[in-house]
mmCIF file of N, CA and C in Angstrom:
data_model
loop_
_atom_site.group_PDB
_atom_site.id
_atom_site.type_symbol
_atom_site.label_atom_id
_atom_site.label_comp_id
_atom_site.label_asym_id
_atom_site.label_seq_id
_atom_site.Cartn_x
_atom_site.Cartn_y
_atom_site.Cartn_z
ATOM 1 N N UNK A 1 0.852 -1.171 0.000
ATOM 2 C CA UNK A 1 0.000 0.000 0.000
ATOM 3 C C UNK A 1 0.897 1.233 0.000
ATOM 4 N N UNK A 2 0.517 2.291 -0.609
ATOM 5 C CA UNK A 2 1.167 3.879 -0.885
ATOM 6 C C UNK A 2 0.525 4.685 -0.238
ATOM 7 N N UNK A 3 0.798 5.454 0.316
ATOM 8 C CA UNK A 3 0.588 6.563 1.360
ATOM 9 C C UNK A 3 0.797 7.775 0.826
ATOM 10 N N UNK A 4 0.061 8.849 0.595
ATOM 11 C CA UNK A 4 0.584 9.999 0.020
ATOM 12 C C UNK A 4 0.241 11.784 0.961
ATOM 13 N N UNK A 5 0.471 11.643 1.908
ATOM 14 C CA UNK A 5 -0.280 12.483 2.800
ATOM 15 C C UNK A 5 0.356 14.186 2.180
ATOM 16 N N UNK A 6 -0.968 14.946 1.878
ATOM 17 C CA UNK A 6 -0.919 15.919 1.868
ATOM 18 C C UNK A 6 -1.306 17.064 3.272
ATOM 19 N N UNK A 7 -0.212 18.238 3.167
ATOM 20 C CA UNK A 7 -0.883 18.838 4.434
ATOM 21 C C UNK A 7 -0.640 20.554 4.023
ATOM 22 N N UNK A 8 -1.676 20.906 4.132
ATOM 23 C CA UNK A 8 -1.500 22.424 4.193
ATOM 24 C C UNK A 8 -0.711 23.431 4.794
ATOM 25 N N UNK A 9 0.583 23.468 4.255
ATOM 26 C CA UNK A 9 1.758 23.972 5.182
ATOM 27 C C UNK A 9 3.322 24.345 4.437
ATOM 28 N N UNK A 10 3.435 24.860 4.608
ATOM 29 C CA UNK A 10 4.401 25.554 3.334
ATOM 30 C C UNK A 10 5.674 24.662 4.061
ATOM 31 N N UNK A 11 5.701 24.114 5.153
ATOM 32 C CA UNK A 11 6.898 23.103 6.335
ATOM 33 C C UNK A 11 6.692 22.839 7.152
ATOM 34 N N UNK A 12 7.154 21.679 7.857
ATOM 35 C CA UNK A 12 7.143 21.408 9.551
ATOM 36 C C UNK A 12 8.468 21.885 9.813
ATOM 37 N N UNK A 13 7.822 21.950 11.000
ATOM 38 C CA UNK A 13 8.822 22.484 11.810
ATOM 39 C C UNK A 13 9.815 21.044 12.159
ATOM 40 N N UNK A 14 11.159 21.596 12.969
ATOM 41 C CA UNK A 14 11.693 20.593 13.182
ATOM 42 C C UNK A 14 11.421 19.379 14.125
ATOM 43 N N UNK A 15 10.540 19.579 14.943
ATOM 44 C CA UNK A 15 10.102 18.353 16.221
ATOM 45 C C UNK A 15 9.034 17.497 15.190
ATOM 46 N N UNK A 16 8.413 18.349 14.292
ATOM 47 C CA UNK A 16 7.054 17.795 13.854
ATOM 48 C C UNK A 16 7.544 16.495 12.899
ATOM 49 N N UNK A 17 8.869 17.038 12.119
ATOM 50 C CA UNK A 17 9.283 16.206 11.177
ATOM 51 C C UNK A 17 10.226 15.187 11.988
ATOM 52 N N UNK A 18 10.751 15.487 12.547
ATOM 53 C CA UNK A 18 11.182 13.932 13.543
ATOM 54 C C UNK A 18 9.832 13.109 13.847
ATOM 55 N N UNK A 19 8.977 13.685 14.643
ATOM 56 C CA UNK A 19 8.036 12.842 15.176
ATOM 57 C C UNK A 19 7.018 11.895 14.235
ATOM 58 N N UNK A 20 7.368 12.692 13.248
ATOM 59 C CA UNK A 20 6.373 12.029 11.580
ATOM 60 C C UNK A 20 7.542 11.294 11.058
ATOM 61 N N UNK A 21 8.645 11.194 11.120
ATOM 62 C CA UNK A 21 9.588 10.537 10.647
ATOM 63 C C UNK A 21 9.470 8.821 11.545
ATOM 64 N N UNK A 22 9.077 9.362 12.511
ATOM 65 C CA UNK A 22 9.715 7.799 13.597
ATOM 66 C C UNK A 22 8.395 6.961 13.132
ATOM 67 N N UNK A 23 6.885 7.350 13.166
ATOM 68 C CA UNK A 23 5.788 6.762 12.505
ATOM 69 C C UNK A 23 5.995 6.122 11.135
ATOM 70 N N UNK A 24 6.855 7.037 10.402
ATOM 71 C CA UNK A 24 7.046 6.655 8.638
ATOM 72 C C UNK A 24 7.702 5.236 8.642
ATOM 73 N N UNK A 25 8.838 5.994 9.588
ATOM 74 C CA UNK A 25 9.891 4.872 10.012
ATOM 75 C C UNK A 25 9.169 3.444 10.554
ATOM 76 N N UNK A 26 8.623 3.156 11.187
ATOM 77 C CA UNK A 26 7.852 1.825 11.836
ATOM 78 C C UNK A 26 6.640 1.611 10.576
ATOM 79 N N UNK A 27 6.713 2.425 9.900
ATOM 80 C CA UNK A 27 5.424 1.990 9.076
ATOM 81 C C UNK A 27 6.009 1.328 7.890
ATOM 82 N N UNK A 28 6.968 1.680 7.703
ATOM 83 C CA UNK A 28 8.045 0.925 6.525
ATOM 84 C C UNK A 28 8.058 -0.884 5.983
ATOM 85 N N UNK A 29 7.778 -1.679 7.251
ATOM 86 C CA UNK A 29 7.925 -3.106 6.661
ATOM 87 C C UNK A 29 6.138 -3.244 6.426
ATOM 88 N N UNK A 30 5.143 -2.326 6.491
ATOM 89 C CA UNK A 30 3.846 -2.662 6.206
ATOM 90 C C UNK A 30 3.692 -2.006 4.627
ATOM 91 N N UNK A 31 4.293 -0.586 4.656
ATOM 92 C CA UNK A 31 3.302 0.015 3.385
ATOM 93 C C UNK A 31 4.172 1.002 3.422
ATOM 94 N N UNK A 32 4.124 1.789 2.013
ATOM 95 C CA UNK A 32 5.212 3.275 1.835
ATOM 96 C C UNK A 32 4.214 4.729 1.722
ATOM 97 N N UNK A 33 4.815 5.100 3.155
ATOM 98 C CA UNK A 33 4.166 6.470 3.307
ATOM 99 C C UNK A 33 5.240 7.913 3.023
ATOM 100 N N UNK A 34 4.646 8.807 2.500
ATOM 101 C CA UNK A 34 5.068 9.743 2.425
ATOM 102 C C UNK A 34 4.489 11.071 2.534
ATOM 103 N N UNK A 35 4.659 12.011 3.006
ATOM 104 C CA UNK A 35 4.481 13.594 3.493
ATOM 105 C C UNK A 35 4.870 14.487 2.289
ATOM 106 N N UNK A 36 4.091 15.478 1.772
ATOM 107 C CA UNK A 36 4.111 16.676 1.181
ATOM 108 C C UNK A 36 3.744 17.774 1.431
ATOM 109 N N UNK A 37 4.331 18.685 2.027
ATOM 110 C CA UNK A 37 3.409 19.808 2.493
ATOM 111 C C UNK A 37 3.342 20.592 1.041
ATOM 112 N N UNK A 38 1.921 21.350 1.081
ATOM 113 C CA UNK A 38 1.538 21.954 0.170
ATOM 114 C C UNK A 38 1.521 23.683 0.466
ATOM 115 N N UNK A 39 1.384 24.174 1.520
ATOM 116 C CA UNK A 39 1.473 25.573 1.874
ATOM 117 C C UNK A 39 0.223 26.173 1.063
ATOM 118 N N UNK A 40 0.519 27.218 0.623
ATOM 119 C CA UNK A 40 -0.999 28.188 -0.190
ATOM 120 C C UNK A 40 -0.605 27.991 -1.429
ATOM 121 N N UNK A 41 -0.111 27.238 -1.889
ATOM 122 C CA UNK A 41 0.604 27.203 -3.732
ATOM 123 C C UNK A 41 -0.139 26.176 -4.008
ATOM 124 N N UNK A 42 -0.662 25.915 -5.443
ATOM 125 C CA UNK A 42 -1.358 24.894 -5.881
ATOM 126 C C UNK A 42 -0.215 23.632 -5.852
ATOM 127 N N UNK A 43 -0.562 22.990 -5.645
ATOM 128 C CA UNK A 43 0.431 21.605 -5.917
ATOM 129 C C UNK A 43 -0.462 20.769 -6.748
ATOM 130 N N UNK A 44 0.640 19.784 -7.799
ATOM 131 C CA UNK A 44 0.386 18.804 -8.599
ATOM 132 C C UNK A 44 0.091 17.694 -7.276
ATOM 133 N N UNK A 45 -1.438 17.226 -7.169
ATOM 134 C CA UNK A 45 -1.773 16.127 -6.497
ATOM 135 C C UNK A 45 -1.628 14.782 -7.553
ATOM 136 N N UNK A 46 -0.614 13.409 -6.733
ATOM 137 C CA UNK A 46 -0.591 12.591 -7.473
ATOM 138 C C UNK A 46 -1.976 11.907 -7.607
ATOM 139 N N UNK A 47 -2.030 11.099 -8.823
ATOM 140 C CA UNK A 47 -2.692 10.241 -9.136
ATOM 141 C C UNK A 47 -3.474 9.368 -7.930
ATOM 142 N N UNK A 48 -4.081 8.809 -7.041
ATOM 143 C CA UNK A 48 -4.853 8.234 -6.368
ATOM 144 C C UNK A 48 -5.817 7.255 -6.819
ATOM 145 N N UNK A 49 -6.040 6.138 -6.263
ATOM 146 C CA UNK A 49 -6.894 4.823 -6.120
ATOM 147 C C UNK A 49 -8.489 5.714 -5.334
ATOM 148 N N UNK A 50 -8.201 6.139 -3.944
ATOM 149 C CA UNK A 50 -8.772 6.963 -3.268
ATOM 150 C C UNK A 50 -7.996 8.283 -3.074
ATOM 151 N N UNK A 51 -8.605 9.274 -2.253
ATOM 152 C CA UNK A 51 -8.862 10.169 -2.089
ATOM 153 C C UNK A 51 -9.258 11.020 -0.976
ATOM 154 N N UNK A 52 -9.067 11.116 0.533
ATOM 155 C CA UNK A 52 -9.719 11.450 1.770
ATOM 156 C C UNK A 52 -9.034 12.443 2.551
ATOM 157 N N UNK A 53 -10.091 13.278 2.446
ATOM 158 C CA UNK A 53 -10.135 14.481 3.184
ATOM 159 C C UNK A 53 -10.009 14.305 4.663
ATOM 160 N N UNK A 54 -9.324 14.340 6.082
ATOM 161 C CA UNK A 54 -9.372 14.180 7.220
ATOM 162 C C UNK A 54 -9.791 15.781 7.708
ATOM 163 N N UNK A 55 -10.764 15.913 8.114
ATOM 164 C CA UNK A 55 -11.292 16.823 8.879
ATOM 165 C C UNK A 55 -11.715 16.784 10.166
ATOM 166 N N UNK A 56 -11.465 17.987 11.377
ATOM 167 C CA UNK A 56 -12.344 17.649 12.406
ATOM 168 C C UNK A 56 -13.880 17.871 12.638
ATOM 169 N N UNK A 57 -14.251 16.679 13.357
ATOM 170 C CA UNK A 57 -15.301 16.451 13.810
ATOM 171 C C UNK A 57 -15.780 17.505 14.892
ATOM 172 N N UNK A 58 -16.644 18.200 15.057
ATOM 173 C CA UNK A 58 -17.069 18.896 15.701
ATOM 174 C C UNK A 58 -17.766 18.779 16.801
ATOM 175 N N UNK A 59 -18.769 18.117 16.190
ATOM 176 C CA UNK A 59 -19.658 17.309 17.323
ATOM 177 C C UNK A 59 -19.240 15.576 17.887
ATOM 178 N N UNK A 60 -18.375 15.383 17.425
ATOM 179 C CA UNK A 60 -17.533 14.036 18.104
ATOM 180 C C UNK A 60 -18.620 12.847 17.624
ATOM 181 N N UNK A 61 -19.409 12.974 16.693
ATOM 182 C CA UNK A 61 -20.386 11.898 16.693
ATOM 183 C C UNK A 61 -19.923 10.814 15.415
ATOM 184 N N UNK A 62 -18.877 11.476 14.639
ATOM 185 C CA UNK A 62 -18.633 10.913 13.685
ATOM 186 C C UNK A 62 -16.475 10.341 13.506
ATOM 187 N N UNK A 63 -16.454 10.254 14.790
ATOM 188 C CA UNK A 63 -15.017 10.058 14.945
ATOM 189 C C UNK A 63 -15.365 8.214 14.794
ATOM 190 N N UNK A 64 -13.608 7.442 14.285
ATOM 191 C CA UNK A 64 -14.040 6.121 14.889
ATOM 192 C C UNK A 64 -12.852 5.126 15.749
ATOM 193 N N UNK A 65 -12.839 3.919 16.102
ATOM 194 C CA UNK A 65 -12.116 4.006 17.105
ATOM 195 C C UNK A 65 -10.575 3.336 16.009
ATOM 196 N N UNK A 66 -9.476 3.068 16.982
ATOM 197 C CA UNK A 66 -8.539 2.680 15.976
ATOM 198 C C UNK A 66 -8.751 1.146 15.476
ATOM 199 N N UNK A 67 -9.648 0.188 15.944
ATOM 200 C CA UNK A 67 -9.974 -0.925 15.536
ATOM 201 C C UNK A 67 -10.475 -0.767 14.043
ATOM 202 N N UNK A 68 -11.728 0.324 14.113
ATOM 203 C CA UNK A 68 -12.613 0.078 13.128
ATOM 204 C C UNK A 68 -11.373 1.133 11.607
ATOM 205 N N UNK A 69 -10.595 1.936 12.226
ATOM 206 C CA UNK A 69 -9.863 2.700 11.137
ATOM 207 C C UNK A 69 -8.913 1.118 10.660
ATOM 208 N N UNK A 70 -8.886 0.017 11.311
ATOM 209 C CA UNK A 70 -7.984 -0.807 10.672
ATOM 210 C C UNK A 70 -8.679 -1.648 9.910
ATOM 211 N N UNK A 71 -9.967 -1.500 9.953
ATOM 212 C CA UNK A 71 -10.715 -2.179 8.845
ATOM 213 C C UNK A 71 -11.103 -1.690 8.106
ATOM 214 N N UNK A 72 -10.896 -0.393 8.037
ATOM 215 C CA UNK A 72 -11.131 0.039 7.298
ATOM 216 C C UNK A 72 -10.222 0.295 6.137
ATOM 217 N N UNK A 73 -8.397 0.590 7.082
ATOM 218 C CA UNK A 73 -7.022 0.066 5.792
ATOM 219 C C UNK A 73 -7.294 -1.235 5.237
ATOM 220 N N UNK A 74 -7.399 -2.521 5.795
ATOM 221 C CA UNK A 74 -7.771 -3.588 5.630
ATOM 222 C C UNK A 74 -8.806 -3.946 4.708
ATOM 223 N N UNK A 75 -9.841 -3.377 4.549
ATOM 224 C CA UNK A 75 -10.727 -3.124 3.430
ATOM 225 C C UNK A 75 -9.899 -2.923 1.796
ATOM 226 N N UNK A 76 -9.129 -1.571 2.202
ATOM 227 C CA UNK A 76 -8.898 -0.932 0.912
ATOM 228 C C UNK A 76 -7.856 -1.626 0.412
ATOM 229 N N UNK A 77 -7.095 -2.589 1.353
ATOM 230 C CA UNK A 77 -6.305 -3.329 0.647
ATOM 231 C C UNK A 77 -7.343 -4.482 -0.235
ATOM 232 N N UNK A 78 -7.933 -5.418 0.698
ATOM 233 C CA UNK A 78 -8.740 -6.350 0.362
ATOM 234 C C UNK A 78 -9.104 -5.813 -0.686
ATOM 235 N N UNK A 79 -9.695 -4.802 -1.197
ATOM 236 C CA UNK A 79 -10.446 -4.287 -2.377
ATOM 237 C C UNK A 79 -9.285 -3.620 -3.890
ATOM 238 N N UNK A 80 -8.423 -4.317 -3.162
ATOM 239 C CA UNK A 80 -7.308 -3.861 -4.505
ATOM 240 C C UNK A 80 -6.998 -2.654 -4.702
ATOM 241 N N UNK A 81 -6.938 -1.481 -3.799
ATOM 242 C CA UNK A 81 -6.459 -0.329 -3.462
ATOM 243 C C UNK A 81 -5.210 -0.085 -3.175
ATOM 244 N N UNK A 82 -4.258 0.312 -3.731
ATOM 245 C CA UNK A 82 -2.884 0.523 -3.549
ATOM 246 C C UNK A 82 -2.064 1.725 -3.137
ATOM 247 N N UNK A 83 -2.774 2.998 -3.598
ATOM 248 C CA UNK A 83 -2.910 4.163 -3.592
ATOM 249 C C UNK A 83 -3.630 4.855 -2.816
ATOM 250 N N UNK A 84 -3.655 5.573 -1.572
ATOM 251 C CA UNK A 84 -4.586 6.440 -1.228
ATOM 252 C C UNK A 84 -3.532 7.582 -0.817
ATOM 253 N N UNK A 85 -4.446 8.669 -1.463
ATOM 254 C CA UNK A 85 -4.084 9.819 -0.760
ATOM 255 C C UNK A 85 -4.918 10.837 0.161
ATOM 256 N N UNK A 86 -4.086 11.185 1.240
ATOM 257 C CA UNK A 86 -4.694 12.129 2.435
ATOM 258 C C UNK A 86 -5.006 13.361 2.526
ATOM 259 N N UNK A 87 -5.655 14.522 2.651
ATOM 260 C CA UNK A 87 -5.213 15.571 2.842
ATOM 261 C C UNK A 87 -5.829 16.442 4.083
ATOM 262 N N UNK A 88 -4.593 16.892 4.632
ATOM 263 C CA UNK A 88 -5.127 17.433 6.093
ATOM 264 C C UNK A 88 -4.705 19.116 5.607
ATOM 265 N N UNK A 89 -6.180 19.893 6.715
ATOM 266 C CA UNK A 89 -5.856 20.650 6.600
ATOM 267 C C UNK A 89 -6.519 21.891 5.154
ATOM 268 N N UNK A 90 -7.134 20.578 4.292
ATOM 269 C CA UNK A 90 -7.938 21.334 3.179
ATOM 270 C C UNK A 90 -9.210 21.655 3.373
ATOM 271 N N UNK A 91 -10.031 22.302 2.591
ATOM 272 C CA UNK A 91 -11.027 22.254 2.612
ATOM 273 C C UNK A 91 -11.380 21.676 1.200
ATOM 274 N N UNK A 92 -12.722 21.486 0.921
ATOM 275 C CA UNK A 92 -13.089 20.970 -0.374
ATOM 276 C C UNK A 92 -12.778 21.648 -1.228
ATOM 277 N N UNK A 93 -13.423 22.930 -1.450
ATOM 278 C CA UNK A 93 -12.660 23.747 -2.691
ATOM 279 C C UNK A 93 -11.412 23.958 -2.600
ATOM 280 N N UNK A 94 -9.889 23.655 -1.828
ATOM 281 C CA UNK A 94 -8.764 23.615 -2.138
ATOM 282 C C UNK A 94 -8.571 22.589 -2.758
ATOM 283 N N UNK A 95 -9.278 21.164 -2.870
ATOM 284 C CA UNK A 95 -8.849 20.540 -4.032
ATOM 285 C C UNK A 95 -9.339 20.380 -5.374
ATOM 286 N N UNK A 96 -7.997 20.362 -6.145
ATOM 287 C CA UNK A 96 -8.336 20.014 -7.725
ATOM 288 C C UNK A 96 -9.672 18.902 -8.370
ATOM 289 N N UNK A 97 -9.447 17.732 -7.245
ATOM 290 C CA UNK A 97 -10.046 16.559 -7.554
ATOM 291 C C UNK A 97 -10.985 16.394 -6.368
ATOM 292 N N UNK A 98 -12.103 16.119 -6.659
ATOM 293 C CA UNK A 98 -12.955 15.416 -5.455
ATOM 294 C C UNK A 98 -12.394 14.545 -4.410
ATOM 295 N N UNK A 99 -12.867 14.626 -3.326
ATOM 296 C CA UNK A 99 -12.427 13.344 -2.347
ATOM 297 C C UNK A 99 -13.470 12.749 -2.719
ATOM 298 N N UNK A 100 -13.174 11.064 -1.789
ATOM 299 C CA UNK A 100 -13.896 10.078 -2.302
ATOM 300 C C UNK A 100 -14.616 9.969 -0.965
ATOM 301 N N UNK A 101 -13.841 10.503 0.373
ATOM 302 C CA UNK A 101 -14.415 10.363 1.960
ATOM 303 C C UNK A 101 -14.002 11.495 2.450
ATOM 304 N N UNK A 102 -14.326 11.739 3.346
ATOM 305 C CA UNK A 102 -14.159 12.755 4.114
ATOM 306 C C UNK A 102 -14.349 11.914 5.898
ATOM 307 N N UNK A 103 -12.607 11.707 6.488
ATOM 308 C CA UNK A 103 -12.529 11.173 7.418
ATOM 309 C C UNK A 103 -12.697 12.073 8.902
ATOM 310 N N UNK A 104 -13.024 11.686 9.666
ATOM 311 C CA UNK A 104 -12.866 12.951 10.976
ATOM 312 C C UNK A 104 -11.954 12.251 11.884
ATOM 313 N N UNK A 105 -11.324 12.840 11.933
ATOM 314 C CA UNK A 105 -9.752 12.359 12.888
ATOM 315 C C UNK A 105 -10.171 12.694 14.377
ATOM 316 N N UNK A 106 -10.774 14.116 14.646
ATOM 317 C CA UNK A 106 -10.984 14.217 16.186
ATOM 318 C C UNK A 106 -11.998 15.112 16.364
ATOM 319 N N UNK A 107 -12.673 15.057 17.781
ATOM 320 C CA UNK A 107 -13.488 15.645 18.287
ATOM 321 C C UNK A 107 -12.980 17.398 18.487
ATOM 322 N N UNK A 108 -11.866 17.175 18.283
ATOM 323 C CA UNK A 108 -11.527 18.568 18.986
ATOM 324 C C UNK A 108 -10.377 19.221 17.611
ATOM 325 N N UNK A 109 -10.584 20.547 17.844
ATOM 326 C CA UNK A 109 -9.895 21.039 16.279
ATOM 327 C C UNK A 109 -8.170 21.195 16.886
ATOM 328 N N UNK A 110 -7.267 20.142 15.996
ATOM 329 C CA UNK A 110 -5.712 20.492 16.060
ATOM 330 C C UNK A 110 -4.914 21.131 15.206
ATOM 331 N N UNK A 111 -4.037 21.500 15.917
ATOM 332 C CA UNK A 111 -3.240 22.330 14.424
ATOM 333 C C UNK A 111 -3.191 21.312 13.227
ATOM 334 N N UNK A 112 -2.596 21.772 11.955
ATOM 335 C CA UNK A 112 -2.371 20.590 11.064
ATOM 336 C C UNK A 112 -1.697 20.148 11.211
ATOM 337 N N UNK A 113 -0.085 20.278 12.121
ATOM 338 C CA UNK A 113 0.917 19.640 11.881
ATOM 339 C C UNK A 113 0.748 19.235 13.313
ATOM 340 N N UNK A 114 -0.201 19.052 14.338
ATOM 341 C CA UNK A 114 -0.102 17.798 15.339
ATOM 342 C C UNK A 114 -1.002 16.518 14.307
ATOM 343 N N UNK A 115 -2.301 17.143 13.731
ATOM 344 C CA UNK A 115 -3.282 16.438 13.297
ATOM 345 C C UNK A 115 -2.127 15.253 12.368
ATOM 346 N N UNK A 116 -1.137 15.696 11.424
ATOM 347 C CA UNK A 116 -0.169 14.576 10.925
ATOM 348 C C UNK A 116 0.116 13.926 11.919
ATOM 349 N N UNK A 117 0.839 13.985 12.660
ATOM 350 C CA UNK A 117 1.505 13.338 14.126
ATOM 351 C C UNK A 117 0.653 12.168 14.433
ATOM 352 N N UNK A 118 -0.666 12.807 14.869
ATOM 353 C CA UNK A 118 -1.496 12.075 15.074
ATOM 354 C C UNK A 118 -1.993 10.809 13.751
ATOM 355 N N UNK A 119 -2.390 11.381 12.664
ATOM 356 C CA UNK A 119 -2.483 10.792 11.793
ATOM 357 C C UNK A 119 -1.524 9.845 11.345
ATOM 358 N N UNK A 120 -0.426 10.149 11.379
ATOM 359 C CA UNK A 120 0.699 8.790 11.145
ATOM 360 C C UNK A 120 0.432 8.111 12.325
ATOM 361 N N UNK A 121 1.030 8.117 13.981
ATOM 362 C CA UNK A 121 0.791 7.508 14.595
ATOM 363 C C UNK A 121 -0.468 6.190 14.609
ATOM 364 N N UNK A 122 -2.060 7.245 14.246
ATOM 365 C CA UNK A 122 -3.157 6.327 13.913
ATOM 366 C C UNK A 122 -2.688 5.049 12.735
ATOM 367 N N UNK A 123 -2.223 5.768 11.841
ATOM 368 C CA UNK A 123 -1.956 5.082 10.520
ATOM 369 C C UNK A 123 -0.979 3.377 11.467
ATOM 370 N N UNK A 124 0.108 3.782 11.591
ATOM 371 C CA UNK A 124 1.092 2.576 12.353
ATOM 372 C C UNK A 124 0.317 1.825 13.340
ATOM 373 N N UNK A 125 -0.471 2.572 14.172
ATOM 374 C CA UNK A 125 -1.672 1.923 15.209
ATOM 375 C C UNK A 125 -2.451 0.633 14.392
ATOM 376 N N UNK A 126 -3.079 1.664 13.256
ATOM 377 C CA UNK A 126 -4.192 0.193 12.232
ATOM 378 C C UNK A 126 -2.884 -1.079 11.895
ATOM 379 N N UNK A 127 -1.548 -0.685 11.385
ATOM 380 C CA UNK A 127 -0.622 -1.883 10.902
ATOM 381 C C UNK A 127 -0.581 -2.819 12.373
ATOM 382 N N UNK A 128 -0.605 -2.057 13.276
ATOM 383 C CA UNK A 128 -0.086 -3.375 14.066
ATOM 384 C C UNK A 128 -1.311 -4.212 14.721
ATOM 385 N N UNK A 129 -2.358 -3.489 14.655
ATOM 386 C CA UNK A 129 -3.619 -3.989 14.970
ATOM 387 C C UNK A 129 -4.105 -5.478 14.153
ATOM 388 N N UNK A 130 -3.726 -4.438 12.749
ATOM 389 C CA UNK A 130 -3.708 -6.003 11.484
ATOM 390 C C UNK A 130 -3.059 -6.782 11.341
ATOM 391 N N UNK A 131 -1.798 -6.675 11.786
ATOM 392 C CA UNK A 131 -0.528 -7.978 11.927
ATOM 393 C C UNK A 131 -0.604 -8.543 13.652
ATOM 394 N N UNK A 132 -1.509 -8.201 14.454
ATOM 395 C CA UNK A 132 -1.524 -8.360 15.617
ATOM 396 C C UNK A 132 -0.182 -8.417 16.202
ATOM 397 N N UNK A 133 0.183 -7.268 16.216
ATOM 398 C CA UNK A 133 1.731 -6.478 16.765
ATOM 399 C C UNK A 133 1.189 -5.845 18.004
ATOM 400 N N UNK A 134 1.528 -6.143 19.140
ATOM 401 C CA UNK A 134 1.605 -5.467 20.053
ATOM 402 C C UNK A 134 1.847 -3.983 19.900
ATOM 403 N N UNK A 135 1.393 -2.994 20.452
ATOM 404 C CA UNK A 135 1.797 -1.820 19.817
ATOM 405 C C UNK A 135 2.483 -1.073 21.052
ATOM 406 N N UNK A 136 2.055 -1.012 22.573
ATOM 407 C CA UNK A 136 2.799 -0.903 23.577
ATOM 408 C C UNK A 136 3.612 -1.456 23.743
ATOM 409 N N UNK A 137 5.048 -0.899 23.766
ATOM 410 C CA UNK A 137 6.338 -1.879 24.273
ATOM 411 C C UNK A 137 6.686 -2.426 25.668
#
């Protein structure tokens, strides 16, 4: 599986990109993820299988837990999906192309560059859930 996470941000800062690095890093023997920040400049969005917008949830009614986000990677593999790309931090009219979902990551609104943090972390959470990897050391 390919990972293509877009984020609205012209850079991370330096803690942000370590901390998204060590997630990338453990996510490596499952699937290849990668980070693009996009800032206010149009960027060429690659090609995509899917397509998902991560937005926050407002009213917390539509968040889900990390079990069901691993069946939900688990799905898109099962379904011959190879490609998905993310984007945090957009709104609909910032993209070129339709999303296909629109995910809600949290009840509560985070910057964009914890919401990655978080979002990779989640992401490595679903791999080890599906390989039944202990995920606490």
């Amino acid at each position: 599986m390919n990972y293509t996470i877009y984020i609205k941000e012209k850079n991370l800062a330096t803690n942000i990109k370590a901390a998204v690095h060590e997630y990338i890093k453990r996510l490596s023997p499952f699937c290849k993820a990668t980070v693009c920040c996009a800032g206010k400049k149009k960027v060429a969005f690659a090609s995509s299988d899917i397509n998902i917008l991560i937005t926050p949830d407002q009213t917390g009614k539509h968040t889900i837990s990390s079990e069901a986000f691993a069946r939900m990677i688990s799905d898109y593999a099962l379904g011959g999906y190879s490609k998905i790309s993310y984007f945090i931090g957009f709104s609909p009219d910032d993209l070129p192309i339709l999303s296909d979902q629109t995910f809600f990551d949290y009840s509560m609104t985070l910057s964009n560059e914890i919401c990655l943090i978080a979002f990779t972390e989640q992401l490595y959470r679903a791999y080890t859930i599906n390989n039944n990897i202990t995920y606490h050391k």
